[in-house]
RNA sequence: AGAAUCUUCCG
């Protein structure tokens, strides 16, 4: 049957955090995973005050909840505090290391992101993608290209989309044309590149070729029209 | 049942 815990999980999934909180407060047993799930939901929605209050009552921590906290602090622009949490963790894994890497990068600290990358005992494709994104976020296009071509033993579609997003229009068109697999994000990257160049006509061609669109596709397309002067 | 990476705008 339906238990309170299922109600709680359903509320979190539906995005109704007020309902989730009520269900959470009514739970007879609050497993660590429930605390962690609610914390993660607050983090995703940017509800920092609620997250902070929740954290103050958290009876225990584990690898996953600590990693969520690293993300929360990084999103909040507190990489030093995130590092503090990381430093106090009993256990770390490739996810927590990668969260730190990404958090430093998002806070403009490329050298510390690189230091994390160099120091971590294990890397996976998400780690590599995060490092690639860090270079691109910091405008290091040629470093990113070199990294993508020579330092990534494993790649996926996120890798390609990340690289694509860092290229100038001509290079992006060339890469896009040679990609063996593309998805909606790849197309959105191209829409955005065309929008930046006010090339609404070429953006339209991509848009019309897409099997599915989302809100990102739509706003990128509108931006292309606006920049081309076709929308007042 | 919970954590890390890519694209638009907003925050």
mmCIF file of C-alpha atoms (C1' of nucleotides) in Angstrom:
data_model
loop_
_atom_site.group_PDB
_atom_site.id
_atom_site.type_symbol
_atom_site.label_atom_id
_atom_site.label_comp_id
_atom_site.label_asym_id
_atom_site.label_seq_id
_atom_site.Cartn_x
_atom_site.Cartn_y
_atom_site.Cartn_z
ATOM 1 C CA UNK A 1 0.000 0.000 0.000
ATOM 2 C CA UNK A 2 0.850 3.670 -0.113
ATOM 3 C CA UNK A 3 2.996 4.682 2.775
ATOM 4 C CA UNK A 4 3.899 8.133 3.986
ATOM 5 C CA UNK A 5 7.329 7.688 2.576
ATOM 6 C CA UNK A 6 5.832 7.155 -0.879
ATOM 7 C CA UNK A 7 3.791 10.335 -0.440
ATOM 8 C CA UNK A 8 6.970 12.144 0.483
ATOM 9 C CA UNK A 9 8.826 10.840 -2.561
ATOM 10 C CA UNK A 10 5.870 11.673 -4.820
ATOM 11 C CA UNK A 11 5.760 15.242 -3.502
ATOM 12 C CA UNK A 12 9.463 15.696 -4.123
ATOM 13 C CA UNK A 13 9.130 14.315 -7.635
ATOM 14 C CA UNK A 14 6.207 16.573 -8.430
ATOM 15 C CA UNK A 15 8.173 19.559 -7.226
ATOM 16 C CA UNK A 16 5.758 20.419 -4.436
ATOM 17 C CA UNK A 17 8.272 20.975 -1.685
ATOM 18 C CA UNK A 18 5.721 22.366 0.764
ATOM 19 C CA UNK A 19 3.833 19.097 0.518
ATOM 20 C CA UNK A 20 7.116 17.202 0.662
ATOM 21 C CA UNK A 21 8.097 19.006 3.816
ATOM 22 C CA UNK A 22 4.772 18.223 5.440
ATOM 23 C CA UNK A 23 5.100 14.557 4.535
ATOM 24 C CA UNK A 24 8.708 14.536 5.691
ATOM 25 C CA UNK A 25 7.754 15.994 9.056
ATOM 26 C CA UNK A 26 5.127 13.285 9.457
ATOM 27 C CA UNK A 27 7.411 10.382 8.677
ATOM 28 C CA UNK A 28 7.662 7.955 11.559
ATOM 29 C CA UNK A 29 11.187 7.067 10.550
ATOM 30 C CA UNK A 30 13.354 9.498 8.657
ATOM 31 C CA UNK A 31 15.911 7.491 6.859
ATOM 32 C CA UNK A 32 19.055 9.319 5.819
ATOM 33 C CA UNK A 33 17.924 8.973 2.231
ATOM 34 C CA UNK A 34 14.823 11.038 3.004
ATOM 35 C CA UNK A 35 16.916 13.842 4.460
ATOM 36 C CA UNK A 36 19.182 13.647 1.479
ATOM 37 C CA UNK A 37 16.327 13.637 -1.011
ATOM 38 C CA UNK A 38 14.793 16.748 0.514
ATOM 39 C CA UNK A 39 18.154 18.479 0.705
ATOM 40 C CA UNK A 40 18.768 17.724 -2.937
ATOM 41 C CA UNK A 41 15.332 19.071 -3.872
ATOM 42 C CA UNK A 42 16.001 22.310 -1.990
ATOM 43 C CA UNK A 43 19.380 22.587 -3.661
ATOM 44 C CA UNK A 44 17.934 22.153 -7.134
ATOM 45 C CA UNK A 45 15.343 24.841 -6.504
ATOM 46 C CA UNK A 46 17.783 27.238 -4.930
ATOM 47 C CA UNK A 47 15.938 27.170 -1.600
ATOM 48 C CA UNK A 48 19.025 27.888 0.406
ATOM 49 C CA UNK A 49 17.348 28.993 3.619
ATOM 50 C CA UNK A 50 15.223 25.860 3.770
ATOM 51 C CA UNK A 51 18.272 23.756 2.998
ATOM 52 C CA UNK A 52 20.242 25.449 5.741
ATOM 53 C CA UNK A 53 17.504 24.809 8.282
ATOM 54 C CA UNK A 54 17.269 21.203 7.181
ATOM 55 C CA UNK A 55 21.012 20.722 7.444
ATOM 56 C CA UNK A 56 20.991 21.964 11.018
ATOM 57 C CA UNK A 57 18.712 19.101 11.972
ATOM 58 C CA UNK A 58 20.431 16.396 10.004
ATOM 59 C CA UNK A 59 21.391 13.589 12.369
ATOM 60 C CA UNK A 60 23.974 11.981 10.132
ATOM 61 C CA UNK A 61 25.833 12.422 6.899
ATOM 62 C CA UNK A 62 27.090 10.156 4.247
ATOM 63 C CA UNK A 63 28.885 10.391 0.950
ATOM 64 C CA UNK A 64 25.780 11.301 -1.032
ATOM 65 C CA UNK A 65 24.389 13.958 1.303
ATOM 66 C CA UNK A 66 27.814 15.543 1.686
ATOM 67 C CA UNK A 67 28.174 15.694 -2.091
ATOM 68 C CA UNK A 68 24.774 17.343 -2.337
ATOM 69 C CA UNK A 69 26.026 19.872 0.211
ATOM 70 C CA UNK A 70 29.147 20.516 -1.870
ATOM 71 C CA UNK A 71 26.914 21.302 -4.805
ATOM 72 C CA UNK A 72 24.622 23.501 -2.787
ATOM 73 C CA UNK A 73 27.526 25.552 -1.461
ATOM 74 C CA UNK A 74 29.144 25.791 -4.883
ATOM 75 C CA UNK A 75 25.911 26.975 -6.482
ATOM 76 C CA UNK A 76 25.617 29.488 -3.720
ATOM 77 C CA UNK A 77 29.053 30.895 -4.565
ATOM 78 C CA UNK A 78 30.813 29.434 -1.540
ATOM 79 C CA UNK A 79 33.579 27.206 -2.919
ATOM 80 C CA UNK A 80 35.694 27.590 0.207
ATOM 81 C CA UNK A 81 32.897 26.238 2.349
ATOM 82 C CA UNK A 82 32.360 23.454 -0.155
ATOM 83 C CA UNK A 83 36.004 22.579 0.168
ATOM 84 C CA UNK A 84 35.565 22.530 3.914
ATOM 85 C CA UNK A 85 32.830 19.925 3.634
ATOM 86 C CA UNK A 86 34.922 17.954 1.172
ATOM 87 C CA UNK A 87 37.907 18.079 3.489
ATOM 88 C CA UNK A 88 35.926 16.691 6.388
ATOM 89 C CA UNK A 89 34.416 13.793 4.509
ATOM 90 C CA UNK A 90 35.430 10.381 5.754
ATOM 91 C CA UNK A 91 34.904 8.873 2.347
ATOM 92 C CA UNK A 92 35.224 10.439 -1.073
ATOM 93 C CA UNK A 93 34.561 9.004 -4.466
ATOM 94 C CA UNK A 94 34.731 10.069 -8.079
ATOM 95 C CA UNK A 95 31.377 11.844 -7.740
ATOM 96 C CA UNK A 96 32.423 13.993 -4.788
ATOM 97 C CA UNK A 97 35.741 14.827 -6.421
ATOM 98 C CA UNK A 98 33.997 15.766 -9.642
ATOM 99 C CA UNK A 99 31.481 17.890 -7.749
ATOM 100 C CA UNK A 100 34.401 19.839 -6.283
ATOM 101 C CA UNK A 101 36.056 20.224 -9.670
ATOM 102 C CA UNK A 102 32.850 21.520 -11.166
ATOM 103 C CA UNK A 103 32.129 23.780 -8.217
ATOM 104 C CA UNK A 104 35.501 25.480 -8.487
ATOM 105 C CA UNK A 105 35.037 25.902 -12.221
ATOM 106 C CA UNK A 106 31.606 27.463 -11.812
ATOM 107 C CA UNK A 107 33.084 29.891 -9.333
ATOM 108 C CA UNK A 108 35.766 31.123 -11.692
ATOM 109 C CA UNK A 109 38.568 29.066 -10.169
ATOM 110 C CA UNK A 110 40.007 27.204 -13.088
ATOM 111 C CA UNK A 111 43.344 26.511 -11.471
ATOM 112 C CA UNK A 112 41.704 24.934 -8.440
ATOM 113 C CA UNK A 113 39.462 22.901 -10.710
ATOM 114 C CA UNK A 114 42.584 21.675 -12.499
ATOM 115 C CA UNK A 115 44.246 20.917 -9.185
ATOM 116 C CA UNK A 116 41.266 18.729 -8.277
ATOM 117 C CA UNK A 117 41.458 17.002 -11.619
ATOM 118 C CA UNK A 118 45.156 16.271 -11.156
ATOM 119 C CA UNK A 119 44.775 15.107 -7.573
ATOM 120 C CA UNK A 120 41.800 12.827 -7.918
ATOM 121 C CA UNK A 121 42.501 9.111 -7.650
ATOM 122 C CA UNK A 122 39.938 8.107 -10.249
ATOM 123 C CA UNK A 123 38.234 9.759 -13.199
ATOM 124 C CA UNK A 124 35.308 8.871 -15.391
ATOM 125 C CA UNK A 125 33.582 10.385 -18.403
ATOM 126 C CA UNK A 126 31.674 12.863 -16.242
ATOM 127 C CA UNK A 127 34.947 14.020 -14.711
ATOM 128 C CA UNK A 128 36.437 14.505 -18.146
ATOM 129 C CA UNK A 129 33.335 16.323 -19.371
ATOM 130 C CA UNK A 130 33.472 18.569 -16.320
ATOM 131 C CA UNK A 131 37.078 19.498 -16.978
ATOM 132 C CA UNK A 132 36.285 20.151 -20.625
ATOM 133 C CA UNK A 133 33.356 22.366 -19.619
ATOM 134 C CA UNK A 134 35.629 24.215 -17.206
ATOM 135 C CA UNK A 135 38.028 25.152 -19.998
ATOM 136 C CA UNK A 136 35.173 26.288 -22.188
ATOM 137 C CA UNK A 137 33.520 28.247 -19.400
ATOM 138 C CA UNK A 138 36.774 30.120 -18.996
ATOM 139 C CA UNK A 139 37.176 30.843 -22.677
ATOM 140 C CA UNK A 140 40.144 28.490 -23.094
ATOM 141 C CA UNK A 141 38.952 27.170 -26.427
ATOM 142 C CA UNK A 142 42.240 25.898 -27.743
ATOM 143 C CA UNK A 143 43.071 24.196 -24.461
ATOM 144 C CA UNK A 144 39.616 22.642 -24.543
ATOM 145 C CA UNK A 145 40.117 21.439 -28.100
ATOM 146 C CA UNK A 146 43.439 19.900 -27.214
ATOM 147 C CA UNK A 147 41.909 18.278 -24.143
ATOM 148 C CA UNK A 148 38.988 16.950 -26.165
ATOM 149 C CA UNK A 149 41.206 15.567 -28.909
ATOM 150 C CA UNK A 150 44.006 14.150 -26.825
ATOM 151 C CA UNK A 151 43.180 13.806 -23.145
ATOM 152 C CA UNK A 152 39.806 12.095 -23.151
ATOM 153 C CA UNK A 153 40.117 8.313 -23.378
ATOM 154 C CA UNK A 154 36.358 8.042 -23.071
ATOM 155 C CA UNK A 155 33.728 10.374 -24.499
ATOM 156 C CA UNK A 156 29.982 10.522 -24.827
ATOM 157 C CA UNK A 157 27.417 12.825 -26.372
ATOM 158 C CA UNK A 158 27.792 15.302 -23.515
ATOM 159 C CA UNK A 159 31.497 15.528 -24.363
ATOM 160 C CA UNK A 160 30.713 16.388 -27.961
ATOM 161 C CA UNK A 161 27.970 18.845 -27.069
ATOM 162 C CA UNK A 162 30.260 20.564 -24.594
ATOM 163 C CA UNK A 163 33.008 20.874 -27.176
ATOM 164 C CA UNK A 164 30.530 22.047 -29.781
ATOM 165 C CA UNK A 165 29.343 24.822 -27.492
ATOM 166 C CA UNK A 166 32.862 26.195 -27.192
ATOM 167 C CA UNK A 167 33.596 26.525 -30.893
ATOM 168 C CA UNK A 168 33.111 29.493 -33.157
ATOM 169 C CA UNK A 169 30.327 29.225 -35.684
ATOM 170 C CA UNK A 170 32.355 27.892 -38.586
ATOM 171 C CA UNK A 171 34.074 25.261 -36.487
ATOM 172 C CA UNK A 172 30.798 24.339 -34.802
ATOM 173 C CA UNK A 173 29.098 23.854 -38.154
ATOM 174 C CA UNK A 174 31.915 21.615 -39.282
ATOM 175 C CA UNK A 175 31.840 19.540 -36.113
ATOM 176 C CA UNK A 176 28.048 19.328 -36.062
ATOM 177 C CA UNK A 177 28.085 18.090 -39.641
ATOM 178 C CA UNK A 178 30.479 15.323 -38.781
ATOM 179 C CA UNK A 179 28.905 14.102 -35.550
ATOM 180 C CA UNK A 180 27.765 10.522 -35.770
ATOM 181 C CA UNK A 181 25.128 11.031 -33.096
ATOM 182 C CA UNK A 182 23.291 14.178 -32.109
ATOM 183 C CA UNK A 183 20.498 14.951 -29.705
ATOM 184 C CA UNK A 184 18.278 17.884 -28.821
ATOM 185 C CA UNK A 185 21.100 19.535 -26.893
ATOM 186 C CA UNK A 186 23.419 19.369 -29.917
ATOM 187 C CA UNK A 187 20.744 21.092 -31.972
ATOM 188 C CA UNK A 188 20.127 23.663 -29.268
ATOM 189 C CA UNK A 189 23.829 24.450 -29.206
ATOM 190 C CA UNK A 190 23.679 25.150 -32.931
ATOM 191 C CA UNK A 191 20.528 27.240 -32.564
ATOM 192 C CA UNK A 192 22.303 29.280 -29.947
ATOM 193 C CA UNK A 193 25.391 29.685 -32.119
ATOM 194 C CA UNK A 194 23.255 30.889 -35.009
ATOM 195 C CA UNK A 195 21.361 33.222 -32.712
ATOM 196 C CA UNK A 196 24.621 34.771 -31.589
ATOM 197 C CA UNK A 197 25.493 35.394 -35.208
ATOM 198 C CA UNK A 198 22.017 36.700 -35.997
ATOM 199 C CA UNK A 199 21.712 33.909 -38.560
ATOM 200 C CA UNK A 200 17.996 33.304 -38.171
ATOM 201 C CA UNK A 201 17.738 31.602 -41.530
ATOM 202 C CA UNK A 202 20.222 28.892 -40.646
ATOM 203 C CA UNK A 203 18.707 28.577 -37.187
ATOM 204 C CA UNK A 204 15.338 27.958 -38.807
ATOM 205 C CA UNK A 205 16.754 25.123 -40.869
ATOM 206 C CA UNK A 206 18.020 23.389 -37.740
ATOM 207 C CA UNK A 207 14.810 24.085 -35.875
ATOM 208 C CA UNK A 208 12.680 22.641 -38.628
ATOM 209 C CA UNK A 209 14.866 19.580 -38.896
ATOM 210 C CA UNK A 210 14.423 18.760 -35.227
ATOM 211 C CA UNK A 211 12.087 15.927 -34.310
ATOM 212 C CA UNK A 212 11.453 17.392 -30.863
ATOM 213 C CA UNK A 213 11.820 20.811 -29.307
ATOM 214 C CA UNK A 214 11.927 21.999 -25.744
ATOM 215 C CA UNK A 215 11.820 25.361 -24.019
ATOM 216 C CA UNK A 216 15.547 25.814 -24.664
ATOM 217 C CA UNK A 217 15.056 25.267 -28.408
ATOM 218 C CA UNK A 218 12.198 27.727 -28.426
ATOM 219 C CA UNK A 219 13.981 30.490 -26.554
ATOM 220 C CA UNK A 220 17.121 30.040 -28.629
ATOM 221 C CA UNK A 221 15.057 30.279 -31.813
ATOM 222 C CA UNK A 222 13.285 33.389 -30.548
ATOM 223 C CA UNK A 223 16.640 34.906 -29.702
ATOM 224 C CA UNK A 224 17.807 34.232 -33.239
ATOM 225 C CA UNK A 225 14.771 36.025 -34.646
ATOM 226 C CA UNK A 226 15.151 38.888 -32.223
ATOM 227 C CA UNK A 227 18.808 39.368 -33.011
ATOM 228 C CA UNK A 228 18.077 39.249 -36.700
ATOM 229 C CA UNK A 229 15.558 42.005 -36.212
ATOM 230 C CA UNK A 230 12.492 39.976 -37.092
ATOM 231 C CA UNK A 231 10.881 40.272 -33.699
ATOM 232 C CA UNK A 232 9.990 43.609 -32.189
ATOM 233 C "C1'" A B 1 13.672 6.061 -2.726
ATOM 234 C "C1'" G B 2 19.014 10.313 -2.466
ATOM 235 C "C1'" A B 3 24.727 12.992 -5.009
ATOM 236 C "C1'" A B 4 28.773 15.079 -9.935
ATOM 237 C "C1'" U B 5 29.237 17.000 -16.366
ATOM 238 C "C1'" C B 6 26.659 19.850 -21.925
ATOM 239 C "C1'" U B 7 22.600 23.944 -24.702
ATOM 240 C "C1'" U B 8 18.496 29.220 -24.206
ATOM 241 C "C1'" C B 9 16.370 32.709 -20.980
ATOM 242 C "C1'" C B 10 15.545 33.905 -15.908
ATOM 243 C "C1'" G B 11 17.186 33.958 -11.239
#
